[in-house]
Backbone as numpy.savetxt, mean C-alpha at the origin, in Angstrom:
# Nx Ny Nz CAx CAy CAz Cx Cy Cz
6.50 -5.31 -10.60 6.91 -4.96 -9.13 8.11 -5.65 -8.94
8.07 -6.85 -9.25 9.50 -7.73 -9.10 10.83 -6.92 -9.89
10.60 -6.62 -10.79 11.84 -5.81 -11.80 11.85 -4.73 -11.08
10.88 -3.82 -11.14 11.13 -2.63 -10.47 12.05 -2.47 -8.80
11.94 -3.62 -8.19 12.46 -3.51 -6.82 14.29 -4.13 -6.98
14.46 -4.40 -8.21 16.14 -4.64 -8.51 16.88 -3.79 -7.75
17.79 -4.15 -7.25 18.87 -3.23 -6.74 19.33 -2.21 -7.58
19.53 -2.53 -9.15 19.83 -1.59 -10.00 18.79 -0.14 -10.11
17.36 -0.60 -9.73 16.82 0.56 -9.83 16.89 1.76 -8.56
16.85 2.85 -9.13 17.19 4.03 -7.60 16.09 3.92 -6.82
16.59 4.48 -5.78 15.49 4.39 -4.37 14.76 5.15 -4.67
14.78 6.38 -5.51 13.29 7.23 -5.49 12.42 6.94 -6.47
13.03 6.25 -7.54 12.17 5.50 -8.89 10.93 4.45 -7.90
11.82 3.74 -7.35 11.25 2.34 -6.43 10.06 3.16 -5.62
10.52 4.17 -4.57 9.51 4.71 -3.53 8.43 5.41 -4.48
8.79 6.17 -5.60 7.57 6.66 -6.43 6.63 6.04 -7.11
7.12 4.93 -7.97 6.35 4.25 -8.84 5.77 3.28 -7.84
6.20 2.49 -6.90 5.48 1.52 -6.19 4.44 2.33 -5.10
4.67 3.59 -4.82 3.83 4.32 -3.88 2.76 4.70 -4.92
2.83 5.12 -6.14 1.74 5.32 -7.33 0.79 4.07 -7.66
1.44 2.99 -7.65 0.94 1.53 -7.96 -0.23 1.44 -6.66
0.50 1.67 -5.34 -0.56 1.22 -4.13 -1.70 2.25 -4.38
-1.44 3.58 -4.78 -2.52 4.53 -4.59 -3.74 4.25 -5.63
-3.11 3.72 -7.05 -4.02 3.16 -7.82 -4.84 2.08 -7.22
-4.18 1.10 -6.73 -4.96 -0.06 -6.00 -6.23 0.33 -5.29
-5.74 1.26 -4.59 -6.61 1.93 -3.59 -7.80 2.75 -4.38
-7.41 3.16 -5.48 -8.56 3.69 -6.20 -9.31 2.58 -6.44
-9.23 1.62 -6.89 -9.94 0.38 -7.60 -10.61 -0.36 -6.33
-9.84 -0.56 -5.02 -10.67 -1.00 -3.99 -11.91 0.21 -3.66
-11.69 1.32 -3.63 -12.91 2.44 -3.50 -13.89 2.27 -4.30
-13.59 1.96 -5.41 -14.46 1.96 -6.68 -15.42 0.59 -6.73
-15.05 0.05 -5.90 -15.91 -1.09 -5.62 -17.43 -0.85 -4.90
-17.22 0.30 -4.24 -18.54 0.69 -3.51 -19.25 1.71 -4.09
-18.81 2.27 -5.38 -19.55 3.26 -6.23 -20.69 2.40 -6.87
-21.54 3.12 -7.20 -22.92 2.63 -8.14 -22.19 3.12 -9.73
-21.42 3.90 -9.90 -21.22 4.61 -10.95 -20.36 3.54 -12.02
-20.44 3.78 -13.44 -20.09 3.08 -14.41 -18.39 3.58 -14.33
-17.61 2.73 -15.05 -16.32 2.87 -15.12 -15.60 4.44 -15.50
-16.34 4.89 -16.35 -15.73 6.42 -16.36 -16.20 7.18 -15.23
-17.45 7.08 -14.73 -17.85 7.75 -13.68 -16.67 7.55 -12.48
-16.42 6.38 -12.38 -15.54 5.96 -10.97 -14.40 6.94 -11.57
-13.37 6.55 -12.78 -12.49 7.53 -13.06 -12.53 8.86 -12.56
-13.77 9.55 -12.90 -13.96 11.20 -12.83 -13.51 11.30 -11.52
-13.95 10.34 -10.36 -13.72 10.63 -9.08 -12.44 10.72 -8.56
-11.75 10.49 -9.28 -10.24 10.55 -8.87 -9.24 11.38 -10.18
-9.98 11.74 -11.00 -9.14 12.63 -11.90 -8.14 13.67 -11.34
-6.96 13.97 -11.84 -5.96 14.82 -11.33 -6.33 16.27 -11.44
-7.21 16.68 -10.94 -7.76 18.00 -11.23 -8.07 18.74 -9.85
-8.23 20.02 -9.82 -8.93 20.47 -8.44 -9.95 20.11 -8.25
-11.13 19.85 -8.97 -12.26 19.50 -8.84 -12.63 18.16 -8.49
-11.76 17.42 -8.49 -11.73 15.76 -8.42 -12.40 15.56 -6.91
-13.48 15.12 -6.74 -13.82 14.80 -5.25 -12.98 14.09 -4.38
-11.95 13.01 -4.68 -11.18 12.38 -3.96 -9.87 12.54 -4.71
-9.07 13.87 -4.61 -7.94 14.36 -5.18 -6.60 13.57 -4.79
-6.63 13.09 -3.38 -5.11 13.03 -2.65 -5.19 11.56 -2.25
-4.06 10.92 -2.22 -3.54 9.96 -1.48 -4.14 9.83 -0.37
-3.88 10.92 0.67 -4.55 11.01 1.96 -5.89 10.77 2.29
-6.51 11.44 1.25 -8.00 11.52 1.25 -8.57 10.18 0.90
-7.89 9.36 0.10 -8.09 8.05 -0.26 -7.86 7.26 0.76
-6.93 7.24 1.22 -6.63 6.33 2.40 -8.01 6.47 3.45
-8.36 7.79 3.86 -9.44 7.91 4.91 -10.77 7.54 4.37
-10.95 7.51 2.99 -12.12 7.22 2.68 -12.28 5.83 2.72
-11.24 5.05 2.35 -11.09 3.38 2.09 -11.27 3.06 3.60
-10.76 3.42 4.70 -10.76 3.28 6.11 -12.47 3.25 6.41
-12.66 4.64 6.14 -14.46 4.77 6.63 -15.26 3.99 5.77
-14.90 3.32 4.58 -15.89 2.21 4.01 -15.72 0.77 4.62
-14.61 0.48 5.18 -14.27 -0.65 5.86 -13.52 -1.37 4.83
-12.65 -0.99 4.29 -11.90 -1.95 3.15 -10.72 -2.47 3.94
-10.27 -1.75 4.88 -9.07 -2.28 5.81 -9.41 -1.56 7.28
-8.59 -2.44 8.44 -8.69 -1.97 9.69 -7.67 -0.91 9.94
-7.71 -0.16 10.97 -6.88 0.78 11.54 -5.30 0.78 11.09
-4.68 -0.59 11.45 -3.16 -0.82 11.49 -3.01 -0.66 9.88
-3.93 -1.03 9.04 -3.64 -1.00 7.72 -3.81 0.57 7.05
-4.57 1.35 7.76 -4.78 2.75 7.35 -3.42 3.40 7.82
-3.22 2.90 8.97 -1.65 3.58 9.48 -0.52 3.46 8.64
-0.45 1.74 7.97 0.86 1.31 7.16 0.62 2.49 5.97
-0.83 2.41 5.41 -0.77 3.11 4.50 -0.15 4.61 4.28
-0.56 5.22 5.48 0.02 6.52 5.81 1.30 6.67 6.05
2.00 5.61 6.42 3.78 5.48 6.37 4.08 5.36 5.21
3.44 4.39 4.29 4.23 4.18 2.84 3.88 5.78 2.13
2.68 6.31 2.28 2.57 7.43 1.49 3.47 8.78 2.16
3.94 8.60 3.41 4.78 9.69 3.98 6.14 9.65 3.30
6.61 8.14 3.02 7.93 7.88 2.75 7.96 8.17 1.20
6.80 7.65 0.61 6.83 8.23 -0.98 7.14 9.71 -1.25
6.40 10.54 -0.17 6.22 12.02 -0.24 7.61 12.45 0.26
8.24 11.88 0.90 9.72 12.29 1.43 10.66 12.33 0.21
10.42 11.28 -0.78 11.22 11.13 -2.09 10.77 12.11 -2.86
9.59 12.16 -3.02 8.99 13.33 -4.40 9.40 14.66 -3.83
9.47 15.01 -2.68 9.79 16.40 -2.69 11.11 16.67 -1.77
11.83 15.69 -2.10 13.37 16.09 -1.46 14.22 17.00 -2.41
15.01 17.73 -1.82 15.79 18.70 -2.84 17.04 18.11 -3.05
17.47 17.16 -2.62 18.69 16.00 -2.79 18.36 14.85 -3.01
19.47 13.77 -3.35 19.15 12.64 -3.60 18.73 11.91 -2.55
17.88 11.11 -2.56 17.55 10.57 -1.16 17.46 9.21 -1.60
17.58 8.45 -0.30 18.05 6.79 -0.39 17.14 6.37 0.61
16.56 5.02 0.82 16.29 4.45 1.78 17.14 4.37 2.88
18.30 4.66 2.81 19.32 4.39 3.98 19.29 5.67 4.78
18.78 6.75 4.27 18.69 8.05 4.86 18.34 7.85 6.29
18.66 8.52 7.26 18.24 8.44 8.88 16.67 8.29 8.94
15.93 9.41 8.46 14.27 9.50 8.66 13.93 8.70 7.42
14.11 8.30 6.36 13.27 7.28 5.63 13.56 6.20 6.39
14.84 5.62 6.85 15.23 4.27 7.25 14.36 4.00 8.94
14.19 5.20 9.37 13.28 5.09 11.01 11.78 4.87 10.29
11.55 5.51 9.34 9.89 5.43 8.88 9.72 3.97 8.43
10.76 3.56 7.58 10.48 2.08 6.97 10.55 1.11 8.02
11.14 1.55 9.35 11.37 0.32 10.40 10.03 0.60 11.23
9.11 1.34 10.97 7.93 1.32 11.61 6.72 0.66 10.84
7.34 0.23 9.38 6.18 -0.53 8.51 5.84 -2.13 9.16
4.64 -2.37 9.47 4.20 -3.57 10.08 4.37 -4.70 9.33
3.78 -4.57 8.06 3.24 -5.88 7.16 4.76 -6.65 6.78
5.81 -6.22 6.49 6.93 -6.86 6.10 7.28 -7.93 7.08
6.96 -7.44 8.53 7.20 -8.64 9.37 6.16 -9.88 9.51
4.86 -9.47 8.93 3.80 -10.57 9.00 3.62 -11.33 7.47
4.11 -10.84 6.53 3.97 -11.59 5.02 4.64 -11.80 4.43
4.94 -12.93 3.82 6.09 -13.27 2.95 5.38 -13.48 1.41
6.05 -12.72 0.11 5.56 -12.97 -1.01 4.93 -14.14 -1.07
5.75 -15.22 -0.99 5.46 -16.54 -1.37 4.74 -17.34 -0.05
4.27 -17.01 0.80 3.91 -17.60 1.88 5.47 -17.82 2.65
4.72 -18.27 3.99 6.21 -18.32 4.92 6.60 -19.97 4.56
8.07 -19.89 4.87 8.41 -21.13 4.45 7.92 -22.20 5.26
7.94 -23.60 4.93 7.22 -24.89 5.43 7.53 -24.68 7.26
6.48 -24.83 7.72 6.86 -24.88 9.05 7.34 -23.77 10.03
7.42 -22.53 9.46 7.77 -21.39 9.85 6.59 -20.40 10.25
6.71 -19.46 11.22 5.72 -18.38 11.56 5.91 -17.54 10.31
4.74 -16.89 10.27 4.76 -15.39 9.33 5.73 -14.18 9.73
6.37 -14.42 10.99 7.11 -13.42 11.48 8.39 -13.36 10.80
9.12 -12.51 10.45 10.28 -12.32 9.81 11.26 -10.72 9.99
12.24 -10.78 9.60 12.83 -9.80 9.97 13.75 -9.26 8.39
13.48 -8.09 7.80 14.05 -7.91 6.51 15.36 -7.11 6.89
16.23 -7.25 5.99 17.49 -6.63 6.17 17.48 -5.08 5.94
16.73 -4.59 5.12 17.11 -3.20 4.61 15.68 -2.38 4.58
15.45 -1.20 4.64 14.71 -0.21 4.64 13.89 -0.40 3.40
14.75 -0.52 2.20 14.13 -0.62 1.01 13.33 -2.00 0.83
13.68 -2.88 1.17 13.03 -4.31 1.57 12.09 -4.34 1.98
11.94 -3.74 3.33 10.50 -3.29 4.17 9.41 -2.44 3.14
10.05 -1.47 2.58 9.01 -0.52 1.82 8.41 -1.34 0.51
9.27 -2.00 -0.14 8.87 -3.01 -1.14 7.88 -4.15 -0.76
8.14 -4.69 0.46 7.30 -5.63 0.58 6.05 -5.13 1.11
6.08 -4.22 1.91 4.57 -3.49 2.42 3.84 -3.03 0.94
4.56 -2.41 0.23 3.97 -1.99 -1.06 3.24 -3.02 -2.03
4.05 -4.05 -2.26 3.70 -5.38 -2.98 2.35 -5.83 -2.18
2.37 -6.24 -0.93 1.28 -6.80 -0.44 -0.16 -5.83 -0.37
0.21 -4.35 -0.03 -0.86 -3.46 -0.13 -1.52 -3.62 -1.48
-0.66 -3.54 -2.54 -1.21 -3.52 -4.06 -1.77 -4.71 -4.42
-1.39 -5.83 -3.89 -2.16 -7.20 -4.24 -3.33 -7.32 -3.48
-3.56 -6.67 -2.19 -4.78 -7.06 -1.58 -5.80 -5.81 -2.14
-5.31 -4.74 -2.13 -6.19 -3.50 -2.57 -6.72 -3.94 -4.11
-5.93 -4.34 -4.91 -6.31 -4.52 -6.43 -7.11 -5.88 -6.60
-6.77 -6.94 -5.70 -7.55 -8.01 -5.91 -9.04 -7.78 -5.60
-9.93 -8.91 -6.55 -11.29 -8.30 -6.66 -11.89 -9.14 -5.57
-11.51 -10.07 -4.96 -12.18 -11.09 -3.82 -13.26 -11.91 -4.83
-13.08 -12.33 -5.89 -13.92 -12.88 -6.69 -15.24 -12.26 -7.21
-14.96 -10.67 -7.27 -15.92 -10.13 -7.74 -17.03 -9.43 -7.02
-16.86 -10.02 -5.70 -17.64 -9.34 -4.30 -17.40 -7.86 -4.30
-18.77 -6.99 -4.47 -18.80 -5.86 -4.09 -19.55 -5.57 -2.80
-19.32 -4.69 -2.05 -18.03 -3.82 -2.33 -16.97 -4.61 -1.43
-15.83 -4.21 -1.64 -14.65 -4.64 -0.83 -14.69 -4.42 0.42
-14.48 -5.34 1.18 -14.48 -5.23 3.09 -13.41 -6.05 3.49
-12.62 -5.86 4.51 -11.85 -6.58 5.01 -12.65 -7.66 5.64
-14.13 -7.59 6.08 -14.49 -8.31 6.97 -15.01 -9.63 5.99
-15.15 -9.24 4.72 -15.96 -10.59 3.76 -14.55 -11.21 3.02
-13.21 -10.52 3.19 -12.46 -10.85 2.02 -11.47 -12.11 2.70
-11.58 -12.94 1.68 -10.54 -14.12 1.85 -8.91 -13.70 1.75
-8.79 -12.69 1.24 -7.22 -12.43 0.96 -6.84 -11.61 2.12
-7.81 -11.05 2.90 -7.28 -10.28 4.12 -6.57 -11.06 5.28
-6.76 -12.22 5.41 -6.22 -12.92 6.60 -4.55 -12.44 7.11
-3.97 -12.52 6.02 -2.59 -11.92 6.52 -2.24 -10.87 7.10
-3.43 -9.79 6.64 -3.28 -8.46 7.36 -4.06 -8.58 8.83
-4.64 -9.42 9.30 -5.01 -9.74 10.83 -4.35 -8.92 11.58
-4.88 -8.19 12.61 -4.18 -7.28 13.78 -3.18 -8.36 14.33
-2.02 -7.75 14.66 -0.98 -8.51 15.44 -1.75 -9.28 16.70
-2.81 -8.83 17.18 -3.50 -9.35 18.50 -4.23 -10.61 18.15
-4.41 -10.71 16.93 -5.43 -11.97 16.61 -4.89 -13.07 16.14
């Protein structure tokens, strides 16, 4: 993820690949709730019309219903999905600096609350990133790490039992 976020990487590549990585991590988190074996879990997400959980949107709703995260994280995932989709369906070269993309990235909440390496000593977690691209990358990095993390094999994955969820705590907590 760090190499992909390099300024040399095209914005569309960053949005599409990081969006896909978060979607795959979401599948892993949802799978912790299944009693199926690995192959059975994979069939739940196959890229076919008959897949029971075929879309990123459906995965976001299901994971929320399972208690994997709270409403504000569901909203963050929906924003990330929307930004990714804007790049995927664009008819022209799209950039994070384009008006609508930049506005959507401005609504991402996690980049203000989370530092990849933790906040600098003696500082609060709140920060302001300079670019819409940095906001998107930071949000995607955290969501990927939280969703993919096994919580020491704890099944099923749940924000209420997760030791890695604390940086995601709602702004009011």
